[in-house]
Amino acid sequence: DTGVSQDPRHKITKRGQNVTFRCDPISEHNRLYWYRQTLGQGPEFLTYFQNEAQLEKSRLLSDRFSAERPKGSFSTLEIQRTEQGDSAMYLCASRVSGNTEAFFGQGTRLTVV
Amino acid sequence: TQLLEQSPQFLSIQEGENLTVYCNSSSVFSSLQWYRQEPGEGPVLLVTVVTGGEVKKLKRLTFQFGDARKDSSLHITAAQPGDTGLYLCSNNDMRFGAGTRLTVKP
């Protein structure tokens, strides 16, 4: 296991298009987190899963954002009708519940033009 | 929701200098994590502190957890250009502060 992987690393899309990102966590990690990070800021929490259950979703997250983790392994984050303000780095992290050590992927950098 | 405040926001120093950055909250941390993030990469965990008054050392980095578990500091001795990055603190709920962006000039 080489850690948390995210795909793609970079995505350029036109405003109004839908995009989907994938995160593969460390295999034995039951918790998976999604974040958005803009330049100069810390990671902003979006949502997290424990196994396949989505346990929390930020109230800042618009209805255009949806995430799934259907089998409790990999997760996808979809953004519908992208806007320029969605341009950011999207980070995924995983950990074992009860353990404070979390591991991050390298992120997907989204640019909306 | 616990708010984490980090200071300073930016810090630019010369190689060899010492520095301290801070993470504060109005509420008690059950545990606190420090991460470092380099440009274009995800954050990497440096340390977890759990017990009030705890001090942990990682080479030239010293982490201190406040007695009341509401604040923490990270002290770097003799900073090197390789220490450049965004230093983040987080709580046990995986919420992060805005970070301190450190630049160490050779």
Coordinates of N, CA and C in Angstrom, one line a residue:
Chain A
D1 N 0.9 -1.2 0.0 CA 0.0 0.0 0.0 C 0.9 1.2 0.0
T2 N 0.7 2.1 -1.0 CA 1.6 3.3 -1.1 C 1.0 4.5 -0.5
G3 N -0.1 4.4 0.2 CA -0.7 5.6 0.8 C -1.9 6.0 0.1
V4 N -2.4 7.2 0.4 CA -3.6 7.7 -0.1 C -3.3 8.3 -1.5
S5 N -4.1 7.9 -2.5 CA -3.9 8.4 -3.9 C -5.1 9.1 -4.4
Q6 N -4.9 10.1 -5.1 CA -6.0 10.9 -5.7 C -5.8 11.0 -7.2
D7 N -6.9 11.0 -7.9 CA -6.9 11.1 -9.3 C -8.1 11.9 -9.8
P8 N -7.8 12.9 -10.8 CA -6.5 13.2 -11.3 C -5.7 14.1 -10.4
R9 N -4.5 14.4 -10.8 CA -3.7 15.4 -10.0 C -4.1 16.8 -10.4
H10 N -4.5 17.0 -11.6 CA -4.9 18.3 -12.1 C -6.1 18.2 -13.0
K11 N -7.0 19.2 -13.0 CA -8.1 19.2 -13.8 C -8.5 20.6 -14.2
I12 N -8.5 20.8 -15.5 CA -9.0 22.1 -16.0 C -10.3 21.9 -16.7
T13 N -11.3 22.7 -16.3 CA -12.6 22.5 -16.8 C -13.3 23.8 -17.1
K14 N -14.2 23.8 -18.0 CA -14.9 25.1 -18.3 C -16.1 25.3 -17.3
R15 N -16.4 26.5 -17.0 CA -17.5 26.8 -16.1 C -18.8 26.2 -16.6
G16 N -19.5 25.6 -15.7 CA -20.7 24.9 -16.0 C -20.6 23.4 -16.2
Q17 N -19.4 22.9 -16.4 CA -19.2 21.5 -16.6 C -19.2 20.8 -15.2
N18 N -19.4 19.5 -15.3 CA -19.4 18.7 -14.1 C -18.0 18.0 -14.0
V19 N -17.5 17.8 -12.8 CA -16.2 17.1 -12.6 C -16.3 16.1 -11.5
T20 N -15.5 15.1 -11.6 CA -15.5 14.0 -10.5 C -14.1 13.7 -10.2
F21 N -13.8 13.6 -8.9 CA -12.5 13.3 -8.4 C -12.6 12.0 -7.7
R22 N -11.5 11.3 -7.7 CA -11.5 10.0 -6.9 C -10.4 10.0 -5.9
C23 N -10.7 9.3 -4.8 CA -9.7 9.1 -3.7 C -9.7 7.7 -3.3
D24 N -8.5 7.1 -3.3 CA -8.3 5.7 -2.8 C -7.5 5.8 -1.5
P25 N -8.2 5.5 -0.4 CA -7.5 5.7 0.9 C -6.6 4.5 1.2
I26 N -5.9 4.5 2.3 CA -5.1 3.4 2.8 C -6.1 2.3 3.1
S27 N -5.8 1.1 2.7 CA -6.8 0.0 2.6 C -7.5 -0.3 4.0
E28 N -6.8 -0.2 5.1 CA -7.5 -0.6 6.4 C -8.1 0.6 7.1
H29 N -8.0 1.8 6.4 CA -8.6 3.0 7.1 C -10.1 3.1 6.8
N30 N -10.8 3.2 7.9 CA -12.3 3.2 7.7 C -12.8 4.6 7.6
R31 N -12.0 5.7 8.0 CA -12.5 7.0 7.9 C -11.8 7.7 6.7
L32 N -12.6 8.5 5.9 CA -12.1 9.2 4.8 C -12.7 10.6 4.8
Y33 N -11.8 11.6 4.6 CA -12.2 13.0 4.6 C -11.9 13.7 3.3
W34 N -12.7 14.6 3.0 CA -12.5 15.5 1.9 C -12.4 17.0 2.3
Y35 N -11.4 17.7 1.7 CA -11.2 19.1 2.0 C -11.0 19.9 0.7
R36 N -11.3 21.2 0.9 CA -10.9 22.1 -0.2 C -9.9 23.1 0.4
Q37 N -8.9 23.4 -0.4 CA -7.9 24.3 0.1 C -7.6 25.3 -1.0
T38 N -7.7 26.6 -0.6 CA -7.3 27.7 -1.5 C -6.0 28.3 -1.1
L39 N -5.4 29.0 -2.0 CA -4.0 29.5 -1.8 C -3.9 30.3 -0.5
G40 N -2.9 29.9 0.4 CA -2.7 30.6 1.6 C -3.6 30.3 2.7
Q41 N -4.5 29.3 2.5 CA -5.4 28.9 3.6 C -5.2 27.5 4.0
G42 N -5.7 27.1 5.2 CA -5.7 25.7 5.6 C -6.8 24.9 5.0
P43 N -6.7 23.6 5.1 CA -7.7 22.8 4.5 C -9.1 23.1 5.1
E44 N -10.1 23.3 4.3 CA -11.5 23.5 4.7 C -12.3 22.2 4.6
F45 N -12.8 21.8 5.8 CA -13.5 20.5 5.8 C -14.7 20.5 4.9
L46 N -14.9 19.5 4.2 CA -16.1 19.3 3.3 C -17.0 18.3 3.8
T47 N -16.5 17.1 4.0 CA -17.3 15.9 4.5 C -16.4 14.8 4.9
Y48 N -17.0 13.8 5.6 CA -16.2 12.6 5.9 C -17.1 11.4 6.0
F49 N -16.5 10.3 5.8 CA -17.2 9.0 5.8 C -16.6 8.1 6.8
Q50 N -17.4 7.3 7.4 CA -16.9 6.1 8.2 C -17.5 4.9 7.5
N51 N -16.6 4.1 6.9 CA -16.9 3.1 6.0 C -17.7 3.7 4.9
E52 N -18.9 3.2 4.6 CA -19.7 3.7 3.5 C -20.7 4.9 3.9
A53 N -20.8 5.1 5.2 CA -21.7 6.1 5.7 C -21.1 7.5 5.7
Q54 N -21.8 8.4 5.1 CA -21.4 9.8 5.2 C -21.9 10.4 6.5
L55 N -21.0 10.7 7.4 CA -21.4 11.0 8.8 C -21.6 12.5 9.0
E56 N -20.9 13.3 8.2 CA -20.9 14.8 8.4 C -20.6 15.5 7.1
K57 N -21.4 16.5 6.8 CA -21.2 17.3 5.6 C -21.2 18.8 6.0
S58 N -20.2 19.5 5.6 CA -20.1 20.9 6.0 C -21.4 21.7 5.5
R59 N -21.9 22.5 6.3 CA -23.0 23.3 5.9 C -22.6 24.4 4.9
L60 N -21.3 24.6 4.8 CA -20.9 25.5 3.7 C -20.9 24.9 2.3
L61 N -21.1 23.6 2.3 CA -21.0 22.9 1.0 C -22.4 23.1 0.3
S62 N -22.2 23.6 -0.9 CA -23.5 23.8 -1.7 C -24.0 22.5 -2.2
D63 N -25.3 22.6 -2.7 CA -25.9 21.4 -3.3 C -25.2 20.9 -4.5
R64 N -24.3 21.7 -5.1 CA -23.6 21.2 -6.3 C -22.6 20.2 -6.0
F65 N -22.2 20.0 -4.7 CA -21.2 19.1 -4.3 C -21.8 17.8 -3.7
S66 N -21.3 16.7 -4.2 CA -21.8 15.4 -3.6 C -20.6 14.5 -3.5
A67 N -20.6 13.6 -2.5 CA -19.6 12.7 -2.3 C -20.2 11.3 -2.0
E68 N -19.5 10.3 -2.5 CA -19.9 8.9 -2.2 C -18.7 8.0 -1.8
R69 N -19.1 7.0 -1.1 CA -18.1 6.0 -0.8 C -18.8 4.6 -0.8
P70 N -19.2 4.2 -1.9 CA -20.2 3.1 -2.0 C -19.9 1.8 -1.3
K71 N -18.6 1.4 -1.3 CA -18.3 0.1 -0.8 C -17.3 0.3 0.4
G72 N -17.3 1.5 0.9 CA -16.4 1.8 2.1 C -14.9 1.7 1.7
S73 N -14.6 1.8 0.4 CA -13.2 1.8 0.1 C -12.9 3.1 -0.6
F74 N -12.9 3.2 -1.9 CA -12.6 4.5 -2.6 C -13.8 5.4 -2.4
S75 N -13.5 6.7 -2.7 CA -14.6 7.7 -2.6 C -14.5 8.6 -3.9
T76 N -15.6 9.2 -4.2 CA -15.6 10.1 -5.3 C -16.3 11.4 -4.8
L77 N -15.8 12.5 -5.3 CA -16.3 13.8 -5.0 C -16.7 14.5 -6.4
E78 N -18.0 14.8 -6.5 CA -18.5 15.4 -7.8 C -18.9 16.8 -7.5
I79 N -18.5 17.7 -8.4 CA -19.0 19.0 -8.4 C -19.8 19.3 -9.7
Q80 N -21.0 19.6 -9.6 CA -21.8 19.9 -10.7 C -21.9 21.4 -11.1
R81 N -22.0 21.7 -12.3 CA -22.1 23.1 -12.8 C -21.0 24.0 -12.2
T82 N -19.8 23.6 -12.4 CA -18.7 24.3 -11.8 C -18.7 25.8 -12.0
E83 N -18.2 26.5 -11.0 CA -18.0 27.9 -11.0 C -16.6 28.3 -10.8
Q84 N -16.2 29.5 -11.2 CA -14.8 29.9 -11.0 C -14.4 29.8 -9.6
G85 N -15.3 30.1 -8.7 CA -15.0 30.0 -7.3 C -14.7 28.6 -6.7
D86 N -14.9 27.6 -7.6 CA -14.6 26.2 -7.2 C -13.2 25.9 -7.4
S87 N -12.4 26.8 -8.1 CA -11.0 26.5 -8.3 C -10.3 26.5 -7.0
A88 N -9.6 25.3 -6.8 CA -9.0 25.1 -5.5 C -8.2 23.8 -5.6
M89 N -7.5 23.4 -4.5 CA -7.0 22.1 -4.4 C -8.0 21.3 -3.5
Y90 N -8.3 20.1 -4.0 CA -9.2 19.2 -3.3 C -8.4 18.1 -2.7
L91 N -8.4 18.0 -1.4 CA -7.6 17.0 -0.7 C -8.4 15.9 0.0
C92 N -7.9 14.7 0.0 CA -8.5 13.6 0.6 C -7.5 13.1 1.7
A93 N -8.1 12.7 2.8 CA -7.3 12.1 3.9 C -8.0 10.8 4.4
S94 N -7.2 9.9 5.0 CA -7.9 8.8 5.6 C -7.2 8.4 6.9
R95 N -7.9 7.8 7.8 CA -7.3 7.3 9.1 C -8.2 6.2 9.6
V96 N -7.7 5.6 10.7 CA -8.5 4.6 11.4 C -9.2 5.3 12.5
S97 N -10.5 5.1 12.7 CA -11.2 5.8 13.7 C -10.6 5.5 15.1
G98 N -10.5 6.5 15.9 CA -9.9 6.3 17.2 C -8.4 6.6 17.2
N99 N -7.8 6.7 16.0 CA -6.4 6.9 15.8 C -6.2 8.4 15.3
T100 N -5.3 9.1 15.9 CA -5.2 10.5 15.5 C -4.4 10.7 14.2
E101 N -3.7 9.7 13.8 CA -2.8 9.9 12.7 C -3.5 9.7 11.4
A102 N -3.6 10.8 10.6 CA -4.2 10.8 9.3 C -3.2 11.0 8.2
F103 N -3.5 10.4 7.1 CA -2.6 10.5 5.9 C -3.4 11.2 4.8
F104 N -2.7 12.1 4.1 CA -3.3 12.8 3.0 C -2.8 12.4 1.7
G105 N -3.7 12.5 0.7 CA -3.2 12.4 -0.7 C -2.6 13.6 -1.2
Q106 N -2.1 13.6 -2.4 CA -1.4 14.8 -3.0 C -2.4 15.8 -3.5
G107 N -3.6 15.5 -3.5 CA -4.6 16.5 -3.9 C -4.9 16.5 -5.4
T108 N -6.1 17.0 -5.7 CA -6.5 17.3 -7.1 C -6.6 18.8 -7.2
R109 N -5.8 19.4 -8.1 CA -5.9 20.8 -8.3 C -6.9 21.1 -9.4
L110 N -8.0 21.8 -9.1 CA -9.1 22.1 -10.1 C -9.0 23.6 -10.5
T111 N -9.0 23.8 -11.8 CA -9.0 25.1 -12.3 C -10.3 25.2 -13.2
V112 N -11.1 26.2 -12.9 CA -12.3 26.4 -13.7 C -12.1 27.7 -14.5
V113 N -12.2 27.5 -15.8 CA -12.0 28.7 -16.7 C -13.3 29.2 -17.3
Chain B
T1 N -18.7 24.2 16.8 CA -17.4 23.8 16.1 C -16.2 24.5 16.7
Q2 N -15.2 23.8 17.0 CA -14.0 24.4 17.6 C -13.3 25.2 16.5
L3 N -12.9 26.5 16.9 CA -12.2 27.3 15.9 C -10.7 27.3 16.4
L4 N -9.8 27.1 15.4 CA -8.4 27.1 15.6 C -7.8 28.3 15.0
E5 N -7.1 29.1 15.8 CA -6.4 30.3 15.4 C -4.9 30.1 15.4
Q6 N -4.3 30.3 14.3 CA -2.8 30.2 14.2 C -2.2 31.5 13.9
S7 N -1.0 31.7 14.6 CA -0.3 32.9 14.4 C 1.2 32.6 14.4
P8 N 2.0 33.5 13.8 CA 1.6 34.5 12.8 C 1.1 33.8 11.5
Q9 N 0.5 34.6 10.7 CA 0.0 34.0 9.4 C 1.2 33.8 8.4
F10 N 2.1 34.7 8.5 CA 3.3 34.6 7.6 C 4.5 34.8 8.5
L11 N 5.6 34.1 8.1 CA 6.9 34.3 8.8 C 8.0 34.1 7.8
S12 N 8.9 35.1 7.7 CA 10.0 35.0 6.8 C 11.3 35.2 7.6
I13 N 12.2 34.3 7.6 CA 13.4 34.4 8.4 C 14.6 33.9 7.7
Q14 N 15.8 34.2 8.2 CA 17.0 33.8 7.6 C 17.4 32.4 8.2
E15 N 18.1 31.7 7.4 CA 18.6 30.4 7.9 C 19.4 30.6 9.2
G16 N 19.2 29.7 10.1 CA 19.9 29.7 11.4 C 19.1 30.4 12.5
E17 N 18.1 31.1 12.2 CA 17.3 31.8 13.2 C 16.3 30.8 13.9
N18 N 15.9 31.2 15.0 CA 14.9 30.4 15.7 C 13.5 31.0 15.6
L19 N 12.5 30.2 15.7 CA 11.1 30.8 15.5 C 10.1 29.9 16.3
T20 N 9.0 30.6 16.6 CA 7.9 29.9 17.3 C 6.6 30.3 16.6
V21 N 5.8 29.3 16.4 CA 4.4 29.6 15.8 C 3.4 29.0 16.8
Y22 N 2.2 29.5 16.7 CA 1.2 29.2 17.8 C -0.1 28.7 17.2
C23 N -0.8 27.9 18.0 CA -2.2 27.5 17.7 C -3.0 27.6 18.9
N24 N -4.1 28.3 18.8 CA -4.9 28.6 20.0 C -6.4 28.3 19.7
S25 N -7.1 28.0 20.7 CA -8.5 27.7 20.6 C -9.2 28.2 21.9
S26 N -10.5 28.5 21.7 CA -11.3 28.9 22.9 C -11.8 27.7 23.7
S27 N -11.7 26.6 23.1 CA -12.2 25.4 23.8 C -11.1 24.3 23.9
V28 N -11.3 23.4 24.7 CA -10.2 22.4 25.0 C -10.1 21.4 23.9
F29 N -8.8 21.1 23.6 CA -8.5 20.0 22.6 C -8.5 18.7 23.3
S30 N -9.1 17.7 22.7 CA -8.9 16.3 23.2 C -7.5 15.8 22.8
S31 N -7.2 16.2 21.6 CA -5.8 16.0 21.1 C -5.5 17.1 20.0
L32 N -4.3 17.3 19.8 CA -3.9 18.3 18.8 C -2.8 17.8 17.9
Q33 N -2.9 18.0 16.6 CA -1.9 17.5 15.7 C -1.3 18.7 15.0
W34 N 0.0 18.6 14.7 CA 0.7 19.5 13.9 C 1.1 18.8 12.6
Y35 N 0.9 19.6 11.4 CA 1.2 19.1 10.1 C 2.1 20.1 9.4
R36 N 2.9 19.6 8.5 CA 3.6 20.5 7.6 C 3.2 20.2 6.1
Q37 N 2.9 21.2 5.4 CA 2.5 21.0 4.0 C 3.5 21.8 3.1
E38 N 4.0 21.1 2.1 CA 4.8 21.8 1.1 C 4.0 22.1 -0.2
P39 N 4.4 23.0 -1.0 CA 3.6 23.4 -2.1 C 3.3 22.2 -3.0
G40 N 2.0 22.1 -3.4 CA 1.6 21.1 -4.3 C 1.5 19.7 -3.7
E41 N 1.6 19.6 -2.4 CA 1.5 18.3 -1.7 C 0.4 18.4 -0.6
G42 N 0.0 17.2 -0.2 CA -0.9 17.2 1.0 C -0.1 17.3 2.3
P43 N -0.8 17.7 3.4 CA -0.1 17.9 4.7 C 0.4 16.5 5.1
V44 N 1.5 16.6 5.9 CA 2.2 15.5 6.5 C 2.2 15.6 8.0
L45 N 1.7 14.6 8.7 CA 1.7 14.7 10.2 C 3.1 14.8 10.8
L46 N 3.3 15.8 11.7 CA 4.6 15.9 12.4 C 4.4 15.2 13.8
V47 N 3.4 15.6 14.5 CA 3.3 15.1 15.9 C 1.8 15.2 16.4
T48 N 1.5 14.4 17.3 CA 0.2 14.5 18.1 C 0.5 14.8 19.5
V49 N -0.1 15.7 20.1 CA 0.0 16.0 21.6 C -1.4 15.7 22.2
V50 N -1.3 15.1 23.4 CA -2.6 14.7 24.1 C -2.7 15.3 25.5
T51 N -1.6 15.2 26.2 CA -1.6 15.6 27.6 C -1.2 17.0 27.9
G52 N -2.0 17.7 28.7 CA -1.7 19.1 29.1 C -0.2 19.2 29.6
G53 N 0.5 20.2 29.1 CA 1.9 20.4 29.5 C 2.9 19.6 28.8
E54 N 2.4 18.7 27.9 CA 3.3 17.8 27.2 C 4.3 18.5 26.3
V55 N 5.5 18.0 26.2 CA 6.5 18.6 25.3 C 7.0 17.4 24.5
K56 N 7.0 17.6 23.2 CA 7.6 16.6 22.3 C 8.7 17.2 21.4
K57 N 9.7 16.4 21.2 CA 10.8 17.0 20.3 C 11.0 16.0 19.1
L58 N 11.2 16.7 18.0 CA 11.4 16.0 16.7 C 12.6 16.7 16.1
K59 N 13.8 16.2 16.3 CA 15.0 16.8 15.9 C 15.1 18.3 16.3
R60 N 15.0 19.3 15.4 CA 15.1 20.7 15.8 C 13.7 21.3 16.1
L61 N 12.7 20.5 16.1 CA 11.3 21.0 16.3 C 10.9 20.6 17.7
T62 N 10.4 21.5 18.5 CA 9.8 21.3 19.8 C 8.4 21.7 19.9
F63 N 7.5 20.8 20.3 CA 6.1 21.0 20.3 C 5.7 21.0 21.8
Q64 N 4.9 22.0 22.1 CA 4.4 22.1 23.5 C 2.9 22.3 23.5
F65 N 2.3 21.5 24.4 CA 0.8 21.6 24.6 C 0.5 22.3 25.9
G66 N -0.3 23.3 25.8 CA -0.6 24.1 27.0 C -1.2 23.3 28.1
D67 N -1.0 23.7 29.4 CA -1.5 23.0 30.5 C -3.0 22.8 30.5
A68 N -3.7 23.8 30.0 CA -5.2 23.7 29.9 C -5.7 23.1 28.6
R69 N -4.7 22.7 27.8 CA -5.0 22.0 26.5 C -5.9 22.9 25.6
K70 N -5.6 24.2 25.6 CA -6.3 25.1 24.7 C -5.3 25.7 23.7
D71 N -4.1 25.5 23.8 CA -3.1 26.1 23.0 C -1.9 25.2 22.8
S72 N -1.1 25.5 21.8 CA 0.1 24.7 21.5 C 1.0 25.6 20.7
S73 N 2.3 25.3 20.9 CA 3.3 26.0 20.2 C 4.3 25.1 19.5
L74 N 4.9 25.5 18.4 CA 5.9 24.8 17.7 C 7.1 25.7 17.6
H75 N 8.2 25.3 18.1 CA 9.5 26.0 18.1 C 10.5 25.3 17.2
I76 N 11.1 26.0 16.3 CA 12.1 25.5 15.5 C 13.4 26.2 15.8
T77 N 14.4 25.4 16.0 CA 15.7 25.9 16.4 C 16.6 25.8 15.1
A78 N 17.4 26.9 14.9 CA 18.3 26.9 13.7 C 17.6 26.5 12.5
A79 N 16.6 27.3 12.1 CA 15.8 26.9 10.9 C 16.7 26.8 9.6
Q80 N 16.2 25.9 8.8 CA 16.9 25.6 7.5 C 15.9 25.8 6.4
P81 N 16.4 26.1 5.2 CA 15.5 26.3 4.0 C 14.5 25.1 3.8
G82 N 14.9 23.9 4.2 CA 14.1 22.7 4.1 C 12.9 22.8 5.0
D83 N 12.9 23.7 6.0 CA 11.8 23.8 6.9 C 10.6 24.7 6.3
T84 N 10.9 25.3 5.2 CA 9.9 26.1 4.5 C 8.7 25.3 4.2
G85 N 7.5 25.9 4.5 CA 6.3 25.2 4.3 C 5.1 25.9 5.0
L86 N 4.0 25.3 4.9 CA 2.8 25.7 5.7 C 2.6 24.8 6.9
Y87 N 2.6 25.4 8.1 CA 2.5 24.6 9.3 C 1.0 24.8 9.8
L88 N 0.4 23.6 9.9 CA -1.0 23.6 10.3 C -1.2 22.8 11.6
C89 N -2.2 23.3 12.3 CA -2.6 22.5 13.5 C -4.0 22.1 13.2
S90 N -4.4 20.9 13.8 CA -5.7 20.4 13.7 C -6.2 19.8 15.0
N91 N -7.5 19.6 15.1 CA -8.0 19.0 16.3 C -8.4 17.5 16.0
N92 N -8.9 16.9 17.0 CA -9.2 15.4 16.8 C -10.3 15.2 15.8
D93 N -11.1 16.3 15.5 CA -12.2 16.1 14.5 C -11.7 16.5 13.1
M94 N -10.4 16.6 13.0 CA -9.8 16.8 11.7 C -10.2 18.2 11.1
R95 N -10.3 19.2 11.9 CA -10.5 20.5 11.5 C -9.2 21.2 11.6
F96 N -8.9 22.1 10.7 CA -7.6 22.8 10.6 C -7.7 24.3 10.8
G97 N -6.6 24.8 11.4 CA -6.4 26.2 11.3 C -6.0 26.7 10.0
A98 N -5.8 28.0 9.8 CA -5.4 28.6 8.5 C -4.0 28.4 8.2
G99 N -3.2 28.1 9.3 CA -1.8 27.8 9.1 C -0.8 29.0 9.2
T100 N 0.4 28.7 9.4 CA 1.5 29.7 9.3 C 2.4 29.3 8.2
R101 N 2.5 30.3 7.3 CA 3.4 30.0 6.1 C 4.8 30.5 6.4
L102 N 5.7 29.6 6.5 CA 7.1 29.8 6.9 C 8.0 29.8 5.7
T103 N 8.8 30.8 5.6 CA 9.9 30.9 4.5 C 11.2 31.1 5.2
V104 N 12.1 30.1 4.9 CA 13.5 30.2 5.5 C 14.4 30.5 4.3
K105 N 15.0 31.7 4.4 CA 15.9 32.1 3.3 C 17.3 31.7 3.6
P106 N 18.0 31.2 2.5 CA 19.4 30.7 2.7 C 20.3 31.9 2.9

